XYZ file of C-alpha atoms in Angstrom:
723
model
C 16.390 -51.673 -10.819
C 18.936 -53.041 -13.247
C 20.474 -56.427 -12.630
C 23.992 -57.289 -13.835
C 24.431 -60.913 -14.860
C 27.689 -62.769 -14.385
C 29.689 -63.631 -17.491
C 32.293 -62.273 -19.893
C 31.760 -58.779 -21.184
C 32.385 -58.442 -24.940
C 33.630 -55.014 -25.927
C 33.019 -53.705 -29.426
C 35.881 -51.790 -31.048
C 33.432 -49.604 -32.975
C 32.177 -47.967 -29.764
C 34.394 -44.985 -28.936
C 32.244 -43.673 -26.122
C 31.909 -45.608 -22.852
C 29.149 -44.476 -20.495
C 29.607 -45.244 -16.829
C 26.432 -45.415 -14.772
C 26.799 -44.520 -11.131
C 24.299 -44.144 -8.365
C 24.930 -41.260 -6.004
C 23.002 -42.936 -3.189
C 20.001 -40.600 -3.369
C 18.239 -42.042 -6.382
C 20.018 -39.932 -9.028
C 21.612 -41.778 -11.937
C 24.713 -40.110 -13.396
C 26.222 -40.872 -16.809
C 29.918 -40.039 -17.118
C 31.386 -40.180 -20.614
C 35.089 -40.837 -20.890
C 37.205 -39.683 -23.789
C 37.834 -41.921 -26.811
C 41.430 -42.186 -25.735
C 40.655 -43.852 -22.458
C 42.443 -47.103 -21.782
C 39.998 -50.020 -21.920
C 40.048 -52.985 -19.607
C 41.281 -55.135 -22.442
C 44.349 -52.961 -23.097
C 47.926 -53.558 -21.974
C 47.970 -51.009 -19.192
C 45.929 -51.979 -16.135
C 44.047 -49.199 -14.397
C 42.474 -49.201 -10.953
C 38.929 -50.519 -10.991
C 36.016 -48.492 -9.746
C 34.816 -44.927 -9.952
C 36.824 -41.818 -9.226
C 35.542 -41.707 -5.660
C 36.670 -45.316 -5.130
C 40.126 -44.423 -6.442
C 40.291 -41.460 -4.082
C 39.538 -43.733 -1.176
C 42.097 -46.261 -2.405
C 44.780 -43.595 -2.606
C 43.982 -42.336 0.887
C 44.153 -45.833 2.360
C 47.504 -46.476 0.661
C 49.017 -43.309 2.077
C 47.599 -44.091 5.518
C 49.102 -47.608 5.487
C 52.433 -46.292 4.259
C 52.558 -43.595 6.927
C 52.052 -46.300 9.559
C 54.843 -48.415 8.000
C 52.547 -51.291 7.061
C 54.608 -52.061 3.987
C 53.307 -55.584 3.450
C 49.732 -54.359 3.375
C 50.728 -51.539 1.005
C 52.293 -54.004 -1.454
C 49.305 -56.348 -1.358
C 46.765 -53.548 -1.860
C 48.808 -51.926 -4.651
C 49.194 -55.268 -6.426
C 45.477 -56.104 -6.188
C 44.445 -52.647 -7.406
C 46.933 -52.590 -10.277
C 48.698 -49.409 -9.125
C 52.271 -48.652 -10.002
C 54.879 -48.473 -7.263
C 54.907 -44.670 -7.257
C 51.206 -44.116 -7.888
C 50.418 -43.058 -4.358
C 53.451 -40.765 -4.176
C 53.161 -38.988 -7.530
C 51.430 -35.619 -7.894
C 47.844 -35.852 -9.071
C 46.753 -33.892 -12.111
C 43.327 -32.393 -12.680
C 43.123 -33.999 -16.132
C 43.034 -37.565 -14.822
C 39.260 -38.005 -14.801
C 37.109 -40.701 -13.358
C 37.154 -42.760 -16.519
C 40.834 -42.349 -17.476
C 43.644 -44.726 -16.802
C 45.547 -42.337 -14.552
C 45.048 -41.810 -10.827
C 42.276 -39.298 -10.196
C 42.592 -36.215 -8.053
C 41.716 -36.605 -4.391
C 39.045 -33.942 -4.398
C 37.912 -30.810 -6.099
C 38.296 -28.913 -2.861
C 42.046 -28.833 -3.287
C 42.708 -31.239 -0.398
C 44.980 -34.287 -0.330
C 44.651 -37.727 1.228
C 44.671 -36.174 4.681
C 41.491 -34.259 3.891
C 39.784 -37.504 2.987
C 41.004 -39.243 6.107
C 39.783 -36.324 8.203
C 36.240 -37.248 7.210
C 36.602 -40.682 8.827
C 36.050 -40.634 12.576
C 38.711 -42.707 14.306
C 37.805 -44.159 17.695
C 40.249 -45.132 20.403
C 42.407 -48.044 19.169
C 41.702 -51.356 20.817
C 43.504 -54.639 20.785
C 42.366 -57.355 18.369
C 40.971 -60.616 19.725
C 44.269 -62.428 19.346
C 45.915 -60.076 21.839
C 44.482 -62.065 24.725
C 41.551 -59.824 25.634
C 38.101 -61.313 26.122
C 35.493 -60.817 23.435
C 32.249 -60.360 25.317
C 29.761 -60.485 22.521
C 28.729 -57.142 21.348
C 28.054 -54.463 18.867
C 28.589 -54.699 15.148
C 29.240 -50.986 14.577
C 33.073 -50.921 14.847
C 35.059 -52.101 11.824
C 38.383 -53.720 12.720
C 41.343 -53.431 10.369
C 44.024 -55.966 11.301
C 47.606 -56.105 10.114
C 49.340 -59.451 9.724
C 52.653 -58.170 11.016
C 51.508 -55.934 13.825
C 49.371 -56.507 16.915
C 47.423 -53.299 16.463
C 44.202 -52.293 14.831
C 42.138 -49.231 14.067
C 38.454 -48.875 14.873
C 36.481 -46.837 12.375
C 33.112 -45.817 13.802
C 30.110 -45.316 11.591
C 29.172 -41.697 11.192
C 25.709 -42.350 12.594
C 27.096 -42.904 16.094
C 28.118 -46.060 17.890
C 24.553 -46.978 18.875
C 23.026 -47.165 15.409
C 24.072 -47.505 11.765
C 24.561 -44.555 9.447
C 21.048 -43.270 8.723
C 21.924 -42.150 5.188
C 23.317 -45.572 4.323
C 20.247 -47.266 5.767
C 17.806 -45.052 3.878
C 19.653 -45.332 0.559
C 18.101 -48.779 0.038
C 14.806 -47.028 -0.718
C 16.306 -44.941 -3.549
C 15.474 -47.609 -6.146
C 11.802 -46.982 -6.753
C 9.251 -47.325 -9.503
C 6.212 -45.376 -10.612
C 4.371 -44.339 -7.410
C 1.008 -44.619 -9.159
C 1.583 -48.342 -9.717
C 2.296 -49.219 -6.070
C -1.385 -49.757 -5.144
C -1.854 -51.799 -8.319
C 1.124 -54.020 -7.496
C -0.023 -54.602 -3.930
C -3.664 -55.111 -4.846
C -2.726 -57.537 -7.625
C -0.707 -59.664 -5.204
C -3.535 -59.505 -2.684
C -6.066 -60.809 -5.231
C -3.704 -63.602 -6.239
C -3.173 -64.784 -2.651
C -6.905 -64.668 -1.976
C -7.483 -66.896 -5.011
C -5.052 -69.709 -4.119
C -5.993 -72.850 -2.221
C -6.749 -72.483 1.477
C -3.679 -74.520 2.459
C -1.392 -71.924 0.803
C -3.365 -68.773 1.533
C -2.474 -68.585 5.232
C 1.265 -68.891 4.558
C 1.367 -66.448 1.649
C -0.674 -63.893 3.602
C 2.364 -63.411 5.836
C 4.027 -61.273 3.135
C 1.310 -58.595 3.288
C 2.609 -56.733 6.350
C 6.359 -56.470 5.518
C 5.554 -55.610 1.886
C 3.125 -52.915 2.991
C 5.698 -51.385 5.340
C 8.555 -51.236 2.843
C 6.423 -50.033 -0.062
C 5.115 -47.229 2.130
C 8.640 -46.295 3.245
C 9.841 -46.223 -0.375
C 7.091 -43.791 -1.292
C 7.863 -41.560 1.689
C 11.611 -41.616 1.077
C 11.188 -40.574 -2.547
C 8.977 -37.604 -1.565
C 5.683 -39.053 -2.857
C 3.805 -37.887 0.212
C 0.296 -37.882 -1.233
C 0.714 -41.298 -2.839
C 2.147 -42.669 0.429
C -0.816 -41.315 2.405
C -3.324 -42.821 0.000
C -1.457 -46.147 0.000
C -1.477 -46.245 3.809
C -5.160 -45.383 4.102
C -6.153 -47.998 1.535
C -4.223 -51.013 2.831
C -3.406 -50.413 6.519
C -6.754 -51.872 7.544
C -5.843 -55.211 5.949
C -3.004 -55.852 8.399
C -3.222 -58.047 11.497
C -4.527 -56.319 14.617
C -1.349 -57.007 16.610
C 0.610 -54.675 14.279
C -1.657 -51.768 15.214
C 0.942 -50.004 17.379
C 3.646 -50.407 14.717
C 1.303 -48.979 12.086
C 0.501 -46.015 14.301
C 4.197 -45.181 14.547
C 4.638 -45.808 10.830
C 1.849 -43.368 9.967
C 3.721 -40.586 11.771
C 6.553 -40.863 9.223
C 4.895 -38.956 6.411
C 7.965 -37.040 5.216
C 11.495 -38.045 4.323
C 12.854 -35.908 7.169
C 10.836 -37.933 9.676
C 12.689 -41.111 8.738
C 16.103 -39.934 9.878
C 16.871 -41.002 13.406
C 13.563 -42.865 13.797
C 14.244 -46.077 15.716
C 11.259 -47.931 14.302
C 12.315 -47.164 10.734
C 15.839 -48.372 11.451
C 14.400 -51.586 12.874
C 12.445 -52.254 9.703
C 15.417 -51.511 7.495
C 18.348 -53.108 9.342
C 16.655 -56.427 10.197
C 15.090 -58.634 7.573
C 11.559 -59.765 8.326
C 11.617 -63.542 8.771
C 8.864 -65.651 7.218
C 8.548 -69.446 7.361
C 6.910 -70.757 4.197
C 6.649 -74.258 2.765
C 8.405 -74.905 -0.517
C 5.143 -75.387 -2.423
C 3.728 -72.059 -1.246
C 6.984 -70.269 -2.068
C 7.040 -71.671 -5.599
C 3.493 -70.410 -6.150
C 4.488 -66.894 -5.082
C 7.666 -66.875 -7.140
C 5.911 -68.138 -10.268
C 3.203 -65.492 -9.968
C 5.661 -62.607 -9.620
C 7.759 -63.843 -12.529
C 4.770 -64.283 -14.819
C 3.478 -60.807 -14.006
C 7.035 -59.409 -14.171
C 6.349 -57.679 -10.886
C 9.956 -56.687 -10.212
C 9.026 -54.021 -7.678
C 7.595 -56.507 -5.186
C 10.190 -59.142 -5.991
C 13.005 -56.658 -5.281
C 11.478 -55.812 -1.895
C 11.198 -59.510 -1.037
C 14.848 -60.103 -1.895
C 16.108 -56.961 -0.189
C 14.053 -56.818 3.021
C 12.608 -60.285 3.679
C 14.210 -63.531 4.804
C 12.054 -66.457 3.658
C 12.853 -69.615 5.595
C 11.712 -72.379 3.219
C 10.952 -75.813 4.600
C 9.819 -79.078 3.040
C 6.514 -80.467 4.151
C 2.862 -79.574 4.451
C 1.962 -75.873 4.651
C 1.106 -74.584 8.116
C -2.429 -73.713 9.120
C -3.623 -70.239 10.139
C -3.678 -71.181 13.838
C -0.120 -72.538 13.702
C 1.113 -69.358 12.034
C -0.723 -67.114 14.501
C 0.842 -69.028 17.402
C 4.317 -67.983 16.230
C 3.752 -64.577 14.631
C 3.502 -61.113 16.105
C 7.088 -59.994 16.733
C 8.685 -56.901 15.249
C 10.836 -58.902 12.804
C 8.725 -61.990 12.166
C 9.630 -65.438 13.432
C 13.018 -66.742 14.555
C 15.203 -68.443 11.978
C 15.596 -72.196 12.141
C 19.337 -71.940 12.724
C 18.729 -69.671 15.720
C 16.991 -72.464 17.649
C 19.156 -75.499 16.929
C 21.848 -75.085 19.583
C 21.968 -77.592 22.442
C 20.577 -76.186 25.699
C 21.537 -77.814 29.012
C 18.403 -77.105 31.011
C 19.009 -79.583 33.846
C 19.947 -78.529 37.365
C 23.461 -78.685 38.741
C 24.243 -81.377 41.300
C 23.766 -80.011 44.800
C 26.668 -80.336 47.264
C 26.233 -83.078 49.847
C 25.380 -81.439 53.150
C 24.369 -83.400 56.256
C 20.996 -82.261 57.555
C 20.921 -82.421 61.390
C 17.888 -83.759 63.230
C 15.279 -81.329 64.494
C 15.183 -80.612 68.217
C 11.773 -82.241 68.441
C 13.236 -85.456 67.057
C 15.893 -85.541 69.737
C 13.455 -85.612 72.637
C 14.008 -88.875 74.502
C 10.613 -89.112 76.117
C 7.095 -88.424 75.061
C 4.232 -87.107 77.140
C 3.654 -90.503 78.758
C 7.257 -90.738 79.940
C 8.091 -93.612 77.613
C 11.138 -93.446 75.406
C 10.253 -91.953 72.027
C 11.488 -93.691 68.936
C 14.036 -91.561 67.193
C 13.447 -90.934 63.537
C 16.143 -92.254 61.279
C 18.804 -89.743 60.424
C 17.969 -87.868 57.277
C 20.190 -88.449 54.331
C 22.473 -85.779 52.995
C 20.923 -82.982 51.013
C 22.607 -84.069 47.829
C 21.203 -87.559 47.955
C 18.471 -86.750 45.469
C 20.985 -85.719 42.873
C 23.893 -88.063 43.369
C 23.630 -88.910 39.694
C 24.397 -86.086 37.335
C 21.342 -84.964 35.386
C 22.031 -85.890 31.732
C 20.437 -82.588 30.678
C 22.546 -80.515 33.081
C 25.723 -78.661 32.144
C 29.046 -79.631 33.650
C 29.595 -78.379 37.179
C 32.634 -76.392 36.057
C 31.154 -75.061 32.798
C 31.082 -71.577 34.301
C 32.916 -70.556 37.497
C 30.518 -70.317 40.417
C 31.269 -68.952 43.908
C 32.162 -71.453 46.600
C 29.646 -72.102 49.336
C 30.332 -70.308 52.608
C 29.298 -71.738 55.963
C 26.332 -69.374 56.036
C 25.270 -70.636 52.602
C 25.389 -74.224 53.817
C 23.258 -73.348 56.844
C 20.771 -71.633 54.578
C 20.567 -74.704 52.351
C 19.916 -76.860 55.402
C 17.063 -74.551 56.407
C 15.759 -74.654 52.863
C 15.811 -78.453 52.925
C 13.862 -78.533 56.188
C 11.307 -76.074 54.826
C 10.927 -78.177 51.687
C 9.808 -81.171 53.750
C 6.906 -79.054 55.019
C 5.952 -77.692 51.600
C 2.265 -77.888 50.773
C 1.467 -79.750 47.576
C -0.754 -77.565 45.427
C -3.433 -78.698 43.015
C -6.965 -78.018 41.783
C -8.368 -79.140 45.130
C -5.684 -77.476 47.215
C -5.087 -73.887 46.121
C -2.411 -71.756 47.786
C -3.059 -69.285 50.564
C -2.230 -65.706 49.571
C -0.722 -62.926 51.651
C -0.918 -59.515 49.966
C 1.350 -56.638 51.016
C -0.262 -53.294 50.187
C 1.941 -50.197 50.088
C -0.210 -47.446 51.578
C 0.371 -43.735 50.971
C 2.994 -44.580 48.346
C 2.946 -41.100 46.893
C 6.523 -41.586 45.694
C 5.227 -44.040 43.072
C 6.014 -47.736 43.589
C 7.776 -49.093 40.474
C 9.439 -52.367 41.559
C 9.197 -54.969 44.340
C 11.248 -57.993 45.385
C 11.234 -60.527 48.249
C 14.188 -62.432 49.651
C 14.187 -66.180 49.067
C 13.363 -66.856 52.729
C 10.607 -64.191 52.599
C 12.097 -62.243 55.515
C 12.717 -58.963 53.650
C 10.814 -56.951 51.081
C 12.233 -54.077 49.037
C 10.552 -51.471 46.876
C 11.870 -49.163 44.185
C 10.192 -45.800 43.795
C 9.813 -43.070 41.199
C 11.425 -40.545 43.559
C 14.755 -42.418 43.032
C 14.763 -44.071 46.470
C 14.967 -47.733 47.447
C 13.243 -48.837 50.666
C 13.782 -52.087 52.542
C 11.387 -53.557 55.149
C 11.627 -56.471 57.519
C 8.465 -58.592 57.453
C 9.510 -60.539 60.555
C 9.781 -59.334 64.174
C 13.549 -59.051 63.635
C 14.402 -55.409 62.938
C 16.977 -54.073 60.475
C 20.293 -53.039 62.058
C 23.509 -51.574 60.774
C 27.001 -52.837 61.559
C 28.782 -50.895 64.293
C 31.449 -48.341 63.496
C 35.072 -49.406 63.034
C 36.015 -48.017 66.451
C 33.317 -50.060 68.186
C 34.160 -53.203 66.220
C 37.724 -53.130 67.495
C 36.447 -53.729 71.037
C 34.495 -56.882 70.156
C 35.755 -60.348 71.002
C 36.011 -61.907 67.562
C 36.236 -65.437 68.998
C 32.877 -65.336 70.763
C 30.080 -67.575 69.525
C 27.645 -64.684 69.073
C 30.058 -62.414 67.227
C 27.565 -61.917 64.402
C 25.088 -60.449 66.863
C 27.650 -58.320 68.684
C 28.768 -56.523 65.529
C 25.249 -55.131 64.963
C 24.348 -51.743 66.408
C 21.066 -51.964 68.326
C 20.753 -48.178 68.282
C 20.101 -48.304 64.526
C 17.348 -50.934 64.715
C 14.218 -50.046 62.728
C 11.557 -51.757 60.657
C 12.676 -50.109 57.404
C 15.640 -48.382 55.786
C 15.784 -45.849 52.932
C 18.634 -46.026 50.404
C 19.601 -42.850 48.543
C 21.871 -42.666 45.514
C 19.974 -42.867 42.233
C 19.085 -39.738 40.285
C 16.022 -41.162 38.537
C 13.126 -43.584 39.074
C 14.143 -47.084 40.176
C 12.684 -49.695 37.810
C 14.327 -52.937 38.928
C 15.513 -54.444 42.219
C 16.856 -57.870 43.209
C 18.059 -59.426 46.457
C 21.162 -61.622 46.473
C 20.539 -65.266 47.490
C 22.480 -64.795 50.754
C 20.451 -61.642 51.618
C 23.604 -59.587 52.106
C 23.203 -57.417 48.998
C 20.539 -55.656 46.968
C 20.688 -54.561 43.328
C 18.742 -51.633 41.895
C 18.507 -50.305 38.337
C 17.324 -46.855 37.405
C 16.396 -44.388 34.713
C 19.772 -42.739 35.366
C 21.445 -45.574 33.393
C 23.216 -47.159 36.371
C 22.906 -50.324 38.428
C 23.787 -49.972 42.113
C 24.881 -52.632 44.586
C 23.780 -51.983 48.177
C 25.051 -53.615 51.351
C 22.299 -54.831 53.663
C 24.793 -54.825 56.539
C 25.628 -51.127 56.336
C 22.720 -50.003 54.098
C 25.085 -48.042 51.899
C 25.934 -48.168 48.188
C 29.030 -50.248 47.484
C 29.332 -49.942 43.687
C 27.661 -48.039 40.873
C 27.881 -49.994 37.610
C 27.937 -47.724 34.562
C 27.639 -49.287 31.131
C 24.154 -48.604 29.863
C 23.581 -45.402 27.936
C 19.885 -45.164 28.695
C 17.388 -46.196 31.402
C 17.887 -49.688 32.836
C 14.491 -51.367 33.128
C 15.455 -54.509 35.018
C 18.255 -56.302 36.858
C 18.382 -59.771 38.423
C 20.867 -61.711 40.554
C 22.004 -65.203 39.581
C 20.549 -68.034 41.740
C 24.118 -68.605 42.957
C 24.893 -64.941 43.548
C 27.995 -63.146 42.274
C 26.677 -62.714 38.700
C 23.812 -60.448 37.713
C 22.130 -59.352 34.501
C 20.734 -55.974 33.433
C 18.764 -54.746 30.431
C 17.204 -51.500 29.307
C 16.392 -48.990 26.612
C 19.685 -49.461 24.756
C 18.489 -52.958 23.696
C 21.627 -54.640 25.025
C 21.652 -56.975 28.034
C 24.815 -56.967 30.105
C 26.222 -59.701 32.328
C 28.150 -58.435 35.358
C 30.054 -59.829 38.310
C 29.851 -57.990 41.606
C 33.638 -57.599 41.794
C 33.999 -56.210 38.234
C 33.000 -52.670 37.365
C 32.724 -53.514 33.659
C 30.371 -56.096 32.088
C 31.615 -59.603 31.364
C 29.257 -60.156 28.446
C 27.088 -57.985 26.227
C 24.084 -59.663 24.622
C 23.003 -57.683 21.537
C 20.200 -58.721 19.202
C 16.876 -57.324 20.398
C 15.236 -54.692 18.197
C 13.563 -52.777 21.039
C 13.899 -52.155 24.769
C 14.791 -55.105 26.987
C 12.016 -54.964 29.548
C 12.733 -58.010 31.755
C 15.661 -60.307 32.512
C 16.015 -63.632 34.312
C 18.666 -66.262 35.065
C 18.003 -69.926 34.397
C 18.028 -71.995 37.629
C 21.392 -73.535 36.677
C 22.835 -70.039 36.063
C 24.302 -71.057 32.679
C 21.692 -69.177 30.672
C 19.947 -65.818 30.738
C 16.489 -65.053 29.348
C 15.532 -61.572 28.156
C 12.082 -60.293 27.222
C 11.716 -57.286 24.981
C 9.328 -54.728 23.549
C 10.108 -56.273 20.153
C 7.767 -59.074 21.349
C 10.436 -61.763 21.415
C 12.197 -63.724 24.142
C 15.833 -64.608 23.722
C 17.839 -67.174 25.631
C 21.569 -66.450 25.882
C 24.446 -68.749 26.779
C 26.447 -67.147 29.591
C 29.623 -69.025 28.629
C 29.760 -68.192 24.909
C 27.579 -65.098 24.780
C 25.574 -66.638 21.905
C 21.816 -66.454 21.485
C 20.599 -70.065 21.590
C 16.833 -69.474 21.355
C 14.558 -66.861 19.773
C 10.985 -67.393 20.948
C 8.108 -65.654 19.164
C 4.375 -65.775 19.736
C 3.516 -62.795 21.920
C 1.597 -59.924 20.354
C 2.749 -57.241 22.797
C 5.832 -56.167 24.795
C 6.952 -58.808 27.290
C 7.092 -57.748 30.931
C 7.412 -60.923 32.985
C 9.468 -64.145 32.862
C 9.623 -67.152 35.176
C 11.400 -70.531 35.019
C 10.009 -73.700 36.532
C 12.067 -74.975 39.497
C 13.376 -77.901 37.406
C 14.547 -75.542 34.644
C 12.653 -77.298 31.854
C 9.795 -74.850 31.349
C 9.495 -71.093 31.121
C 6.432 -68.863 31.403
C 6.143 -65.379 29.932
C 3.563 -62.631 30.270
C 3.012 -59.664 27.978
C 0.735 -56.700 27.392
C -1.322 -58.833 25.000
C -2.956 -60.296 28.121
C -1.617 -63.795 27.506
C 0.674 -66.097 29.465
C 2.682 -68.474 27.277
C 4.269 -71.651 28.611
C 7.431 -72.644 26.759
C 9.064 -76.035 26.352
C 11.744 -74.840 23.974
C 14.849 -76.341 25.510
C 14.559 -79.942 24.337
C 16.097 -80.998 21.049
C 13.175 -80.457 18.693
C 13.214 -81.462 15.039
C 12.574 -77.975 13.774
C 12.055 -79.082 10.180
C 8.625 -80.323 11.193
C 6.976 -76.921 11.383
C 3.508 -78.408 11.403
C 4.148 -79.637 14.962
C 6.796 -77.343 16.444
C 5.599 -73.999 17.796
C 8.087 -73.431 20.618
C 5.467 -72.780 23.269
C 2.786 -75.164 24.471
C -0.331 -74.295 22.504
C -3.331 -74.497 24.817
C -6.851 -74.910 23.414
C -9.128 -71.939 22.960
C -11.051 -72.903 26.086
C -7.966 -72.417 28.257
C -10.224 -70.644 30.755
C -11.144 -74.130 31.945
C -7.582 -74.414 33.252
C -8.052 -71.352 35.458
C -8.197 -72.512 39.075
C -9.042 -69.245 40.757
C -9.206 -65.458 40.431
C -8.510 -63.199 43.405
C -9.481 -59.535 43.242
C -7.855 -56.697 45.155
C -9.860 -53.680 46.236
C -7.842 -51.155 44.257
C -4.239 -52.370 44.152
C -2.350 -53.306 40.984
C -0.247 -56.441 41.513
C 3.423 -55.638 40.888
C 5.160 -58.767 42.161
C 4.426 -62.389 43.117
C 6.560 -64.747 45.192
C 6.075 -68.322 46.430
C 7.596 -69.050 49.834
C 9.493 -72.251 50.521
C 6.259 -73.765 51.884
C 4.191 -72.623 48.860
C 2.501 -69.664 50.495
C 1.912 -67.066 47.783
C 3.075 -63.526 48.566
C 1.926 -60.576 46.481
C 2.672 -56.864 46.613
C 1.454 -53.627 45.106
C 0.700 -49.986 45.869
C -2.843 -49.053 46.884
C -4.376 -46.800 44.253
C -7.371 -44.955 45.790
């Protein structure tokens, strides 16, 4: 791979032949000789820079701009390219070759600029950001061309589709390759060097083994060295960490160049640089070794495909590295975790809590007057002072509290006074709900906050809701019957319900695929469900009908969750993009793009200003709802993440994954991330963490799908009996 150094190029007059080296993108090097009469760059006449293909593109763009009357842009582009005023209008001759000073022909196929433009797929024009439309985060595929004198722009979509980059462009990075026989020697030489360095550097430098192995293997496959690639894989795949086993299995299936096109895993490896955190001393050792051995092949891969985050300080130990490694693209960059996170809770509104009926009794059993308990303070008394770690109350617009919401908060406050304090000597009681005869395939479960309702999503595309209290589920009466009701009566909410429809459960039909995620609204009036059919549906629990079908995802939606304040909800799925919605908008408010694999679980922070997403790329990301930015990238899991939970105070987060581990995170404080010897993101428990286990409760034959603590700390669990 030739490198071009900066500096002045001295041309010798004696050389009458100039050879232009071009790369056709597939590994072939072409040498084009221009005639002795070609105008050199040091001559008086200035010719357009670049190859003939570049000049064809330049000509097409000029004609396109001129046809759209963007004269200012035409003048600027013509002046920068050194074209004459009539260059884009004059006829093009066949004799003007790629190396000559004239304007080359547009194409050998006899077409003009229009034929070139026809090869560019133009999407529907959209307004630029300065037109007043919201920018909701998003995808990097569209390329926006803005004009300074016109509020219009053109979106040019990549030919690989709007969901992924152009495969040919992505794969072309592997066209620069060396002798395939030397690949094992290069890798083995680096391996021996790393094994020979001091122990303090060996653990850090060993991180380069896996990404180097992957990209060297892909280079061999791309350049049709199938046998050499197979031998390379068999020889060194066993040296990789065990948590990359699934990735290596997928990688081994790509044994031919044709297999690489359209493969999501390959695109992940190529489009995202693998992030390594290495101390400066360890990095200098690696760099010096590669330079002394002149191992350009490995050095080129490191520069092209790896992002080495160098820090000053002592090298990290093997245990510290293992605590942070395991994700599809390495660790998170330092800059990704420096943003301020307001993890505190919002100040609760001040609501007067009335006395209980038992407190208002004037006499006790003996007939003597009973002392009345002092009136309880307002609900907001505990948080009269704003939490310094909390965001501003108006940072994001939240729905106003209705009277029913205030009553519910009062009930919640009363329940909280009767909450059982849990500890090693006082473990929670557990109530397990088993779904019997669930032949439809139970896939998701959720409880309401007051534990009065339970809902299940099933593989047969249905959603079922049960009442777990003596109060049955009823529908609202028809419009004709509602017109006869006295709307001023005190029990109007009871009168509007149709007793004829009362039942212990309701079935909701509407999805056309398995339902993978469900979530009750805080006020228990609505239910969300997400499905393999790519939609999220909002159901009314008053009429038990579908109100809205939200369409934005292109693939199955694995999870959806309501905000703790209602109104907003989040969804994530196979398209790797999480979407923030509002119930009264049929399009998403924000799109959170950054994960490299399916988003498997989503969760709102208790203050509703942030959203956490867990992914099959083995990372957790925390997103700011207001800005749409990713403010934390948390790595450490060795398998896809399937469960997230915030602590009630918002400071901690727990995550569970298929690696069989639960990680507890304290990643929201301002941490000095330059001290990598101490900062790991999650709380690193000792190896004997089994000593922290307070109890294990076995079911007969029922996988646990969902857990829920009631307001009094009773633990509810649910799952489908599997005989």
